[in-house]
Coordinates of C-alpha atoms and ligand atoms in Angstrom, one line a residue:
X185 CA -21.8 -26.8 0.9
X186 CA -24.1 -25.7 3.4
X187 CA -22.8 -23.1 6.3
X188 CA -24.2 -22.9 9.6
X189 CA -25.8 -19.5 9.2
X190 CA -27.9 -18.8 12.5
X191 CA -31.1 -18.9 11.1
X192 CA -35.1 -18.1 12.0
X193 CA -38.0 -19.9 12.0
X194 CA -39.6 -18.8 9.0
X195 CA -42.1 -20.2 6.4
X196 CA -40.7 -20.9 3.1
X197 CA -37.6 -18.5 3.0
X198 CA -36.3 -18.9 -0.7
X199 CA -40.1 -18.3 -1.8
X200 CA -38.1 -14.7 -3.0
X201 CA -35.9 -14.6 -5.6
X202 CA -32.0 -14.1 -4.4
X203 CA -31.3 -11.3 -6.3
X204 CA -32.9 -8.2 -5.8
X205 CA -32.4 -6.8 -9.6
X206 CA -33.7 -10.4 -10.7
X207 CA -30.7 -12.6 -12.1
X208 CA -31.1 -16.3 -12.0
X209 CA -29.0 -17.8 -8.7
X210 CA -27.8 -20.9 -11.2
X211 CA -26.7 -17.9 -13.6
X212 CA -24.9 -16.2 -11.1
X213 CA -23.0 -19.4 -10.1
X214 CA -22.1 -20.0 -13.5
X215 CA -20.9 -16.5 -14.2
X216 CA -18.9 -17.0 -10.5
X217 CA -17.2 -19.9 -11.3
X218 CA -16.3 -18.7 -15.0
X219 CA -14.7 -15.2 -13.2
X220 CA -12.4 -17.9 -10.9
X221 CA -11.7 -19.4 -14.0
X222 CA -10.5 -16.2 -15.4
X223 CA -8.7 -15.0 -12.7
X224 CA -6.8 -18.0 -11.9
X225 CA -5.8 -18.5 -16.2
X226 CA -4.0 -14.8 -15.7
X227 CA -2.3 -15.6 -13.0
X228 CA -1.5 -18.2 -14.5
X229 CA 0.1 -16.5 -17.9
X230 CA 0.8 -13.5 -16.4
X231 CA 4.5 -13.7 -16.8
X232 CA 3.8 -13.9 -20.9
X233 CA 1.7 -10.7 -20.5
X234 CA 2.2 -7.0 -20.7
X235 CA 3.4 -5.9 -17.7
X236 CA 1.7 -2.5 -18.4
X237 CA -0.2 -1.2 -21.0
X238 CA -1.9 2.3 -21.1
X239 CA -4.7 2.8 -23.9
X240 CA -5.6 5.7 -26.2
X241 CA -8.6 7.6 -24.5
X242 CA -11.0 7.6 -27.7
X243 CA -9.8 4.2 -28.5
X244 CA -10.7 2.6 -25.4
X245 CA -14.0 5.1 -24.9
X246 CA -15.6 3.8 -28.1
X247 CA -15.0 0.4 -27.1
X248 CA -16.2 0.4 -23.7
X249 CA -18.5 3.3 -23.8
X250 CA -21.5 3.8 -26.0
X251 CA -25.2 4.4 -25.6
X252 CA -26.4 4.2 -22.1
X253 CA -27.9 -0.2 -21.9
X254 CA -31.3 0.8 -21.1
X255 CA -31.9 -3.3 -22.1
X256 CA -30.0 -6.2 -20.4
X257 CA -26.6 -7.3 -22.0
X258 CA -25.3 -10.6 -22.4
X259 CA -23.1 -10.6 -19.1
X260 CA -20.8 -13.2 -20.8
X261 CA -19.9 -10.7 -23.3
X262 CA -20.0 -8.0 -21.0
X263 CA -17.1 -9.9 -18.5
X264 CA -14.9 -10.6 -21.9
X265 CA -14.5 -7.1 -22.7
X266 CA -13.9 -6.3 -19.5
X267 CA -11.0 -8.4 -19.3
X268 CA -9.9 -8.2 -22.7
X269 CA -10.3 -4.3 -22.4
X270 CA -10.9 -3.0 -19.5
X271 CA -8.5 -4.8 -17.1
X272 CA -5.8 -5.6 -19.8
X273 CA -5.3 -1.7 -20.0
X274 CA -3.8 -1.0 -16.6
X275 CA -0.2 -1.6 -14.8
X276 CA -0.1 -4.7 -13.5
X277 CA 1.4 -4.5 -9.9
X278 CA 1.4 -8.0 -10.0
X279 CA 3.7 -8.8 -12.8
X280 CA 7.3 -10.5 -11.8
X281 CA 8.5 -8.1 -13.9
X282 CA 6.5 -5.0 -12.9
X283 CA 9.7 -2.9 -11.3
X284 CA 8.0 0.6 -11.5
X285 CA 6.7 2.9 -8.8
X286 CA 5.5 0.1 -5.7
X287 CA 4.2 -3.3 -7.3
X288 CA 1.1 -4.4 -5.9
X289 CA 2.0 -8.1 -5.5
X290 CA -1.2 -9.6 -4.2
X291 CA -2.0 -13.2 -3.5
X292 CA -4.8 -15.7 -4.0
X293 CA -5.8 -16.4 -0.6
X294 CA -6.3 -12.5 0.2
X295 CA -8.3 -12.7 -2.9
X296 CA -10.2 -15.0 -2.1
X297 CA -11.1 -13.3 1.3
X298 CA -12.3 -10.3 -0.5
X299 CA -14.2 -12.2 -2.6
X300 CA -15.9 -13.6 0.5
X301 CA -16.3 -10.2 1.7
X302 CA -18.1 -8.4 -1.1
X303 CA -20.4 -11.5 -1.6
X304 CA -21.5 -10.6 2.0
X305 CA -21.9 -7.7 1.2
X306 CA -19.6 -7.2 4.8
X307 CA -20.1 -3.5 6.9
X308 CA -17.7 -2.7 9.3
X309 CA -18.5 0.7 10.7
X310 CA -20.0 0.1 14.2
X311 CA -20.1 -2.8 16.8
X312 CA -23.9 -3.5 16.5
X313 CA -24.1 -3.5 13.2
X314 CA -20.9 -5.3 12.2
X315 CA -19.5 -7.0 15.5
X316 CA -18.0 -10.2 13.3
X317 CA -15.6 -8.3 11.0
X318 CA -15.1 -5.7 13.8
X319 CA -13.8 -8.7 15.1
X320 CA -11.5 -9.5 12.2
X321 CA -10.2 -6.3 12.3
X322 CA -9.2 -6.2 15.6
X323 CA -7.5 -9.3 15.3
X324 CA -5.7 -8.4 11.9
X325 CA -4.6 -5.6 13.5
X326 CA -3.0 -7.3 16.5
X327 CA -1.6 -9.6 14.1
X328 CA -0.2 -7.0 12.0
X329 CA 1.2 -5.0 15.3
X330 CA 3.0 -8.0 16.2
X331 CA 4.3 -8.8 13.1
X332 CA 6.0 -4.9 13.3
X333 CA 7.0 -5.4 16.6
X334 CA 4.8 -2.2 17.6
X335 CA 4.1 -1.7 21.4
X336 CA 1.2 -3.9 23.2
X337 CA -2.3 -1.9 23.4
X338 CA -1.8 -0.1 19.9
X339 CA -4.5 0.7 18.1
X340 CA -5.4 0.8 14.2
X341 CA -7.8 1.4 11.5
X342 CA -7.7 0.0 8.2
X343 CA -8.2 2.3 5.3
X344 CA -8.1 2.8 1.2
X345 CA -4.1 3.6 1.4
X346 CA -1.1 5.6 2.3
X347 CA -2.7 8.5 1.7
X348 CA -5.5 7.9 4.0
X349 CA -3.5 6.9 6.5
X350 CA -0.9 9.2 6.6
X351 CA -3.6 11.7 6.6
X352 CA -5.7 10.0 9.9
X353 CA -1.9 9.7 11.8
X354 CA -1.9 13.5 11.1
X355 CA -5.5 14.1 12.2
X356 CA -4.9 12.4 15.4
X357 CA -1.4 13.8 16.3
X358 CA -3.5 17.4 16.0
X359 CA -6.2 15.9 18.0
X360 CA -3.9 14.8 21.2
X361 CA -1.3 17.8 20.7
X362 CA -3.2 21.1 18.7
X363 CA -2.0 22.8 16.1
X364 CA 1.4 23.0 15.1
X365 CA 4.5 22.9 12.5
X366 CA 4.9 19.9 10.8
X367 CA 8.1 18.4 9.1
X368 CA 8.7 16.5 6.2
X369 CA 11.6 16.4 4.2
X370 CA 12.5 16.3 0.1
X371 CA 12.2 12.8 0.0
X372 CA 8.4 12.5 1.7
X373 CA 5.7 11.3 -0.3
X374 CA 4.5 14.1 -2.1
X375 CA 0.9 12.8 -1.0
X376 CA 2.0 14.1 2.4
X377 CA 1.8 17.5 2.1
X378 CA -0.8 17.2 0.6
X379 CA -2.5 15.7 3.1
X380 CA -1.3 18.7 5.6
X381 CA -2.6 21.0 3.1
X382 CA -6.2 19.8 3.1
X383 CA -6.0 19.5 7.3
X384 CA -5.7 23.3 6.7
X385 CA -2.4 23.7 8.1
X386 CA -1.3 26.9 6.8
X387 CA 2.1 26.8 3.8
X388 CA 4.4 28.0 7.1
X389 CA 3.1 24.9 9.1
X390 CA 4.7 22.5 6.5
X391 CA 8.3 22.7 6.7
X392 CA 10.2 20.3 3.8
X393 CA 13.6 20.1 4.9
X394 CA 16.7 19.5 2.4
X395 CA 17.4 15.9 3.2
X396 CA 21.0 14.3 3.2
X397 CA 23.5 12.9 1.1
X398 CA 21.5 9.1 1.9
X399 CA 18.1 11.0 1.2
X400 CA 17.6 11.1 4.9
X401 CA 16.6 13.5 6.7
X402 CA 19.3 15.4 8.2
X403 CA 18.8 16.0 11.9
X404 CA 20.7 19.0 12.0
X405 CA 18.2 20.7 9.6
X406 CA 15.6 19.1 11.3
X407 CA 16.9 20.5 15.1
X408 CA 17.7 23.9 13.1
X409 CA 14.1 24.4 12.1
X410 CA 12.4 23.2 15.1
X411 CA 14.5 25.8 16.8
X412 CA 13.7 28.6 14.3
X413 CA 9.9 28.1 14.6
X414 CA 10.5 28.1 18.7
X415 CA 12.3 31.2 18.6
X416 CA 9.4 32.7 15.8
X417 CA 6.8 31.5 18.8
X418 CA 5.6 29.0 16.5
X419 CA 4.5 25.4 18.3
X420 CA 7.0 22.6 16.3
X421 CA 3.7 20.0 16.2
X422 CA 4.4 16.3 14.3
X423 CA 8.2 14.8 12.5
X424 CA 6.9 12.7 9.4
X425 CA 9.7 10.3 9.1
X426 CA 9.9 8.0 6.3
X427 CA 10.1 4.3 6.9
X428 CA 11.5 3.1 3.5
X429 CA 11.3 6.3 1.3
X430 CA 9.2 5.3 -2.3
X431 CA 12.2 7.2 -4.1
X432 CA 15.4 5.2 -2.8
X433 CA 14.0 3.1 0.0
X434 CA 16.0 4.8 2.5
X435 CA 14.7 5.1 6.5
X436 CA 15.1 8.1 8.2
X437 CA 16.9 7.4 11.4
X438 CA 13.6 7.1 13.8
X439 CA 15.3 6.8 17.0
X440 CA 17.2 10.0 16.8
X441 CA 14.5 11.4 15.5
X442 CA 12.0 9.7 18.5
X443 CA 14.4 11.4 20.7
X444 CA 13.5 15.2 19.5
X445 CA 9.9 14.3 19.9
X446 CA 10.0 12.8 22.8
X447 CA 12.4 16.0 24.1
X448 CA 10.4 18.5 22.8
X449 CA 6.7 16.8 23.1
X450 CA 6.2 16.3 19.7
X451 CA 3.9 13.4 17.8
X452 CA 6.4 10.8 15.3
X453 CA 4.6 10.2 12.7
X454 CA 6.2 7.5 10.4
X455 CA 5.3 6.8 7.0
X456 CA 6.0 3.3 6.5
X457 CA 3.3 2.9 3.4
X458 CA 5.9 0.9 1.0
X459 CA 8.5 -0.1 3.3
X460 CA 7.0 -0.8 6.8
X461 CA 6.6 -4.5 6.1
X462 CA 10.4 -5.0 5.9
X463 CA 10.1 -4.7 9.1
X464 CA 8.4 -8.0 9.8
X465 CA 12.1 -9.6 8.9
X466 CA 15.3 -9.9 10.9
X467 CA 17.3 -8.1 8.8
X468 CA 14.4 -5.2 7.9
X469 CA 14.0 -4.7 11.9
X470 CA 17.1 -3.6 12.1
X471 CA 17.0 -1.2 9.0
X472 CA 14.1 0.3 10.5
X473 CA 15.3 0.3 14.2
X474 CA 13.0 2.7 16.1
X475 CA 9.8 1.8 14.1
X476 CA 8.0 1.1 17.2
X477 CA 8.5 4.3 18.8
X478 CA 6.1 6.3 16.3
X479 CA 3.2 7.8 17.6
X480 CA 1.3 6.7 14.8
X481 CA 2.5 4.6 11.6
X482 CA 1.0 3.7 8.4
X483 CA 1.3 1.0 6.2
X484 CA -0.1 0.0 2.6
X485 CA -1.0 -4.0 3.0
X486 CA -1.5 -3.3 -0.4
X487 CA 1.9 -2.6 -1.7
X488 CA 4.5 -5.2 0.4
X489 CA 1.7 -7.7 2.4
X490 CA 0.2 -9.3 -0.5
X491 CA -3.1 -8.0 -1.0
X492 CA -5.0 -6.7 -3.7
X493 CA -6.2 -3.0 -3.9
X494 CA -7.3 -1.4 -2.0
X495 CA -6.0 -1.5 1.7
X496 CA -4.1 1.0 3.6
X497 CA -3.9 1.3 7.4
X498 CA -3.1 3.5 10.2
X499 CA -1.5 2.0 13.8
X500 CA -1.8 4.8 16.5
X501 CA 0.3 3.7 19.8
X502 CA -1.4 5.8 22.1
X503 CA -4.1 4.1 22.9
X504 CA -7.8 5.9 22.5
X505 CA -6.4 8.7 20.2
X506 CA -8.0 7.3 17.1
X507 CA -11.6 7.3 19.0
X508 CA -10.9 11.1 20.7
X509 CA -9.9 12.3 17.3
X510 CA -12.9 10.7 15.0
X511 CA -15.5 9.8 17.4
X512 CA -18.8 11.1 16.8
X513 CA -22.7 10.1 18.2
X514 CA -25.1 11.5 16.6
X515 CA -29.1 9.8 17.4
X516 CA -29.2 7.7 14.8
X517 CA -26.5 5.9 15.8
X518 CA -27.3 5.7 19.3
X519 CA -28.6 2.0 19.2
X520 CA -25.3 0.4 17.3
X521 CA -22.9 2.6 19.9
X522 CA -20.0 0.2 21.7
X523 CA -20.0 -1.9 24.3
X524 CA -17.0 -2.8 26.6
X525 CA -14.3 -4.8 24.6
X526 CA -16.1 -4.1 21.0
X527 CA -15.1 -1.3 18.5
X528 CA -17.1 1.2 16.0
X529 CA -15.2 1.4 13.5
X530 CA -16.3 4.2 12.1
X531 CA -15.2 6.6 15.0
X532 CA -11.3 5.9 14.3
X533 CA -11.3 7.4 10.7
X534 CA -13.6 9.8 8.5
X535 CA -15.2 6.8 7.0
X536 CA -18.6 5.4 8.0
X537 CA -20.2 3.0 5.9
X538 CA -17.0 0.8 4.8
X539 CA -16.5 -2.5 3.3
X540 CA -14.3 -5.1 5.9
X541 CA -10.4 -4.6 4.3
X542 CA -10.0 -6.9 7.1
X543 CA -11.1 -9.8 5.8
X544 CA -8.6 -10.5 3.3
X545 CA -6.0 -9.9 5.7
X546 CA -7.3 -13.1 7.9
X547 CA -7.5 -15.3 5.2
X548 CA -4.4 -14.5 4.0
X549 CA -2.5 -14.8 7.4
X550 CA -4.4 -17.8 8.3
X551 CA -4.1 -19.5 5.0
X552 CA -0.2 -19.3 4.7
X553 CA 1.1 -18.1 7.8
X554 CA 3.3 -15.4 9.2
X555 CA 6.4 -17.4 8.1
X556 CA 5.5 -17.4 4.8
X557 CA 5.1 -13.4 5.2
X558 CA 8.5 -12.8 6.2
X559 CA 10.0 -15.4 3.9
X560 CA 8.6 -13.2 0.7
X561 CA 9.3 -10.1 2.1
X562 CA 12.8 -10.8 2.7
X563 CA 12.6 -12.1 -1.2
X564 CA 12.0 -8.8 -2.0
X565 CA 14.5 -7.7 -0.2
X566 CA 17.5 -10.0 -1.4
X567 CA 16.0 -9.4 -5.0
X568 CA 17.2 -6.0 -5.1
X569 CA 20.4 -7.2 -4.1
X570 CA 21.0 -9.1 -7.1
X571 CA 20.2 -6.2 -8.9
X572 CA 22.7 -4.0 -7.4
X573 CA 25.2 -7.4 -7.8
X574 CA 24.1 -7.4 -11.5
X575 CA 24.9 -3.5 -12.2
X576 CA 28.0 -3.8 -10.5
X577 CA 29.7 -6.3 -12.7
X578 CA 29.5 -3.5 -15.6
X579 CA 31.0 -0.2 -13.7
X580 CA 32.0 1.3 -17.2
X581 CA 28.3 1.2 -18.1
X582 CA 26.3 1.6 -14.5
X583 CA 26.8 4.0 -11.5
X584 CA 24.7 2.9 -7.9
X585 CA 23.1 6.1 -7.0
X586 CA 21.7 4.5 -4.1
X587 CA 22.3 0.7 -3.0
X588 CA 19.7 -2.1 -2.7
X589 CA 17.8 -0.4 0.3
X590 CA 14.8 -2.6 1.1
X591 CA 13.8 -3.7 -2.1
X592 CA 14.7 -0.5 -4.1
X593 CA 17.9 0.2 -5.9
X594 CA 18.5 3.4 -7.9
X595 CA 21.3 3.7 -10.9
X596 CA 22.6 6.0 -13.5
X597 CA 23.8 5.1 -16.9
X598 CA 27.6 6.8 -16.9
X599 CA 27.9 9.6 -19.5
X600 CA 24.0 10.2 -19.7
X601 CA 22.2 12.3 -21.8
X602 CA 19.1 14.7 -20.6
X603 CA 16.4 12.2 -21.2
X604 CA 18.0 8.9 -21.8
X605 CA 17.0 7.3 -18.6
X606 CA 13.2 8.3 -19.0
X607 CA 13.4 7.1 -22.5
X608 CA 15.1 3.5 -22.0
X609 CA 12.7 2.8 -19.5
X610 CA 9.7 4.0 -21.8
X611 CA 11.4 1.8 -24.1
X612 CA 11.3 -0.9 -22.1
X613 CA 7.9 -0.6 -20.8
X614 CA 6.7 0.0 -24.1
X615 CA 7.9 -3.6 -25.2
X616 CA 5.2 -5.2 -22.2
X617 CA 8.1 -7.0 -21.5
X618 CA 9.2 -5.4 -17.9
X619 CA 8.1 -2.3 -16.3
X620 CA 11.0 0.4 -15.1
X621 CA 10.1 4.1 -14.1
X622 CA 13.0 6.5 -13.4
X623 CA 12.7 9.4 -10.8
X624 CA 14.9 12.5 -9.9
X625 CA 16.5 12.4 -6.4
X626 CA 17.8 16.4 -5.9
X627 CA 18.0 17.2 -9.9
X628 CA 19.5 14.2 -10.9
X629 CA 17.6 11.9 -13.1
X630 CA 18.3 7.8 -12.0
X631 CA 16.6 4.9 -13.0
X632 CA 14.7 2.5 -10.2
X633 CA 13.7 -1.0 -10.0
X634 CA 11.4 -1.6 -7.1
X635 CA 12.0 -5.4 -6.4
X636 CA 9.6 -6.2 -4.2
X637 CA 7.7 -9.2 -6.1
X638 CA 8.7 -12.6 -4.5
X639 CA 7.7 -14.6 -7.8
X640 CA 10.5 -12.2 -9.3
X641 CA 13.4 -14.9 -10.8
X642 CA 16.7 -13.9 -11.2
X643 CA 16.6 -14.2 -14.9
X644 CA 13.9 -11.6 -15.0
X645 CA 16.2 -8.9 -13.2
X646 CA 18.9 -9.4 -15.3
X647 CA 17.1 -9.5 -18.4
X648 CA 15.2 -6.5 -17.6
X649 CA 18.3 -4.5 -17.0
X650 CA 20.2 -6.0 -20.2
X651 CA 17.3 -4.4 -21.9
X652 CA 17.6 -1.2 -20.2
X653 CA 21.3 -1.4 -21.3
X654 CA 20.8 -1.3 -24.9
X655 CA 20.1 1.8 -26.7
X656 CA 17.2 1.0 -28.6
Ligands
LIG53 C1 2.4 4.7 -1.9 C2 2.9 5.6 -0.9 C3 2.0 6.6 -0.3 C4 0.7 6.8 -0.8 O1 -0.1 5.7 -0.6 P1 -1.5 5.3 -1.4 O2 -1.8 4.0 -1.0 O3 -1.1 5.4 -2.9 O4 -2.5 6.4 -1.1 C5 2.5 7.3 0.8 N1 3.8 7.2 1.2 C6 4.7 6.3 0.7 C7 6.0 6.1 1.2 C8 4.2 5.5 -0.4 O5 5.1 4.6 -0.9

């Protein structure tokens, strides 16, 4: 079907071939519609599929590797091997029964957009040069920030992930403020300090407070230290609160903690990478009471919105930080600079040239609505529930560490052995059947089911944790 593409008046414009390396244009809309094909028949099984599967190196190097093709390969063959090797080898985040780490439960329609968008070949890095999906992301943006229930007139960027994010929050907060101590606590992505480390804030400028009995952080070890470094005549600089902690899913209590920045002129950061989305639901807004009160905020659309890797992205509240932190105009730039109402892209984080992640966004929104958004993130949230429910009706056998908290819940097998839990969920992982990782909250080893999947059945929680109840 033909689009209205503004055209120019131009003698014979196909008289070129389409693609500049030389393939045939009816070749590459058979190979398309055979990669649709493939993607929608995995989706499709899925379910019947490993939910992980991790290869040997020399194994998977001899069968993907080899010579360097200085020919042309048959692409067919070429796509099959992919698929049959390549892609088969991975976690797959999208699995109903893929409980480890964050799933990455991503849907058709926000494939489909960044299908659109690579076909384009789509730039978003400056208004001239990319005003129609500077557009979109604008718009997903505001959609986003009202979805969150963030203040009118904030601001965001859309990046690769969390880690990203958390790190263009942090670059921004040092932009408006200076330099400064920041402070995490034990339960903070460990991706955090990492971040602070490569801002070059000095090991004394990263504070990582003991957090609570909840795996919270406590605010009187978080008032303590901020009057310590006073008192040392060090400048207390950023909180990095957790919004849905990847550990336990526990939120750090943001407005007590908005009210120490706000008293003491400090930036809230909140890292709401896996768990900001709950707060799109009733029920989630009130978990994460306070959310809109951070300075800046990041999320991963990529975890808990429903889109395929790779999207992350950073809301800044005070309006024009994001531009006085990243801005930059150097002459070759000059004729693609801003005008009133548009936005370069490229001045609100350190990347330039970058793809729209926008675009999947949009069609995503458009195509199902923001109903249907909160409807599957509140599945998420009520699967983890019937976890908890499940675990519960066998006390002699399971011990809650930490309740259903957003679509995580963490548990203990009584009498455990030094091991056990990381090797029943190996176990079980091994099988392809479900996916389980444990973690280690202050020493203690617990096992984790991150539930937030809404093609996730009952059956497939209870099944998976029947299978982490037997030995072997
Ligand atoms: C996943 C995660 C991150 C890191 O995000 P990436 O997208 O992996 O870079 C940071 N913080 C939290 C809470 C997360 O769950």
């Amino acid at each position: 079907m033909p689009v209205n593409y503004p055209s120019i008046d131009v003698d014979d414009p196909f008289g070129y071939a389409a693609d500049t390396l030389g393939m045939d244009p009816e070749e590459m809309r058979r190979l398309g519609h055979k990669i649709v094909d493939m993607v929608v028949d995995r989706q499709l099984r899925k379910a019947s599929e490993h939910a992980i599967l991790t290869g040997d190196p020399a194994d998977l190097m001899a069968r993907l590797g080899g010579a360097l093709p200085e020919d042309p390969m048959d692409p067919d063959a070429s796509l099959e091997l992919m698929a049959a090797v390549a892609l088969s080898h991975q976690q797959h985040g999208d699995h109903p029964r893929y409980f480890a780490r964050v799933p990455g439960p991503c849907s058709f329609a926000a494939i489909l957009g960044e299908w659109m968008g690579t076909g384009f070949n789509t730039i978003s890095s400056s208004w001239g040069g990319g005003s129609g999906p500077a557009t979109v992301e604008i718009v997903v943006i505001e959609w986003m920030r009202q979805m969150l229930g963030l203040p009118e007139g904030t601001e965001g960027v859309l990046v690769s992930g969390g880690s990203i994010g958390n790190l263009t929050g942090f670059a921004a907060a040092r932009s408006e403020l200076g330099h400064g101590v920041a402070y995490c606590c034990d339960q903070t992505h460990s991706s955090l300090p990492r971040d602070l480390r490569e801002m070059g804030c000095p090991e004394g400028h990263v504070r990582i407070l003991e957090s609570d009995d909840t795996y919270r952080m406590s605010m009187s070890r978080l008032k303590a230290a901020i009057a310590e470094d006073k008192a040392a005549g060090r400048r207390p600089l950023l909180v990095v609160a957790t919004a849905g902690s990847t550990n336990t899913g526990a939120c750090d209590p943001l407005n007590e903690i908005a009210d120490v920045c706000d008293a003491e002129n400090m930036w809230l950061h909140v890292d709401g990478a896996y768990g900001g989305p709950a707060a799109i639901t009733e029920e989630g807004r009130k978990t994460l009471a306070g959310l809109h009160r951070a300075d800046s905020l990041t999320l991963d659309p990529h975890k808990w919105f429903f889109q395929p890797y790779d999207v992350g992205a950073c809301f800044v509240t005070r309006p024009g930080a994001l531009e006085r932190c990243y801005a930059m105009s150097p002459e070759y730039l000059k004729d693609v600079q801003a005008t009133t109402g548009a936005v370069n892209f490229g001045n609100r984080s350190l990347e330039l040239t970058r793809r729209s992640r926008a675009l999947k966004i949009w069609m995503s929104i458009r195509t199902y609505g923001a109903r249907k958004f909160r409807e599957a993130v509140q599945q998420g949230i009520d699967n983890a529930k019937i976890a908890e429910a499940h675990l519960r009706e066998r006390p002699d056998m399971w011990e809650i560490v930490t309740p259903a908290q957003i679509g995580v819940v963490c548990f203990s097998l009584r009498d455990c052995e030094l091991g056990e839990h990381a090797a029943r969920s190996k176990l079980v992982s091994d099988s392809g059947f479900a996916c389980v990782s444990s973690t280690s909250l202050k020493g203690r080893s617990v096992l984790r089911l991150c539930t937030i999947n809404p093609l996730t059945t009952r059956d497939d929680i209870i099944q998976t944790i029947d299978m982490l109840a037997r030995p072997q």
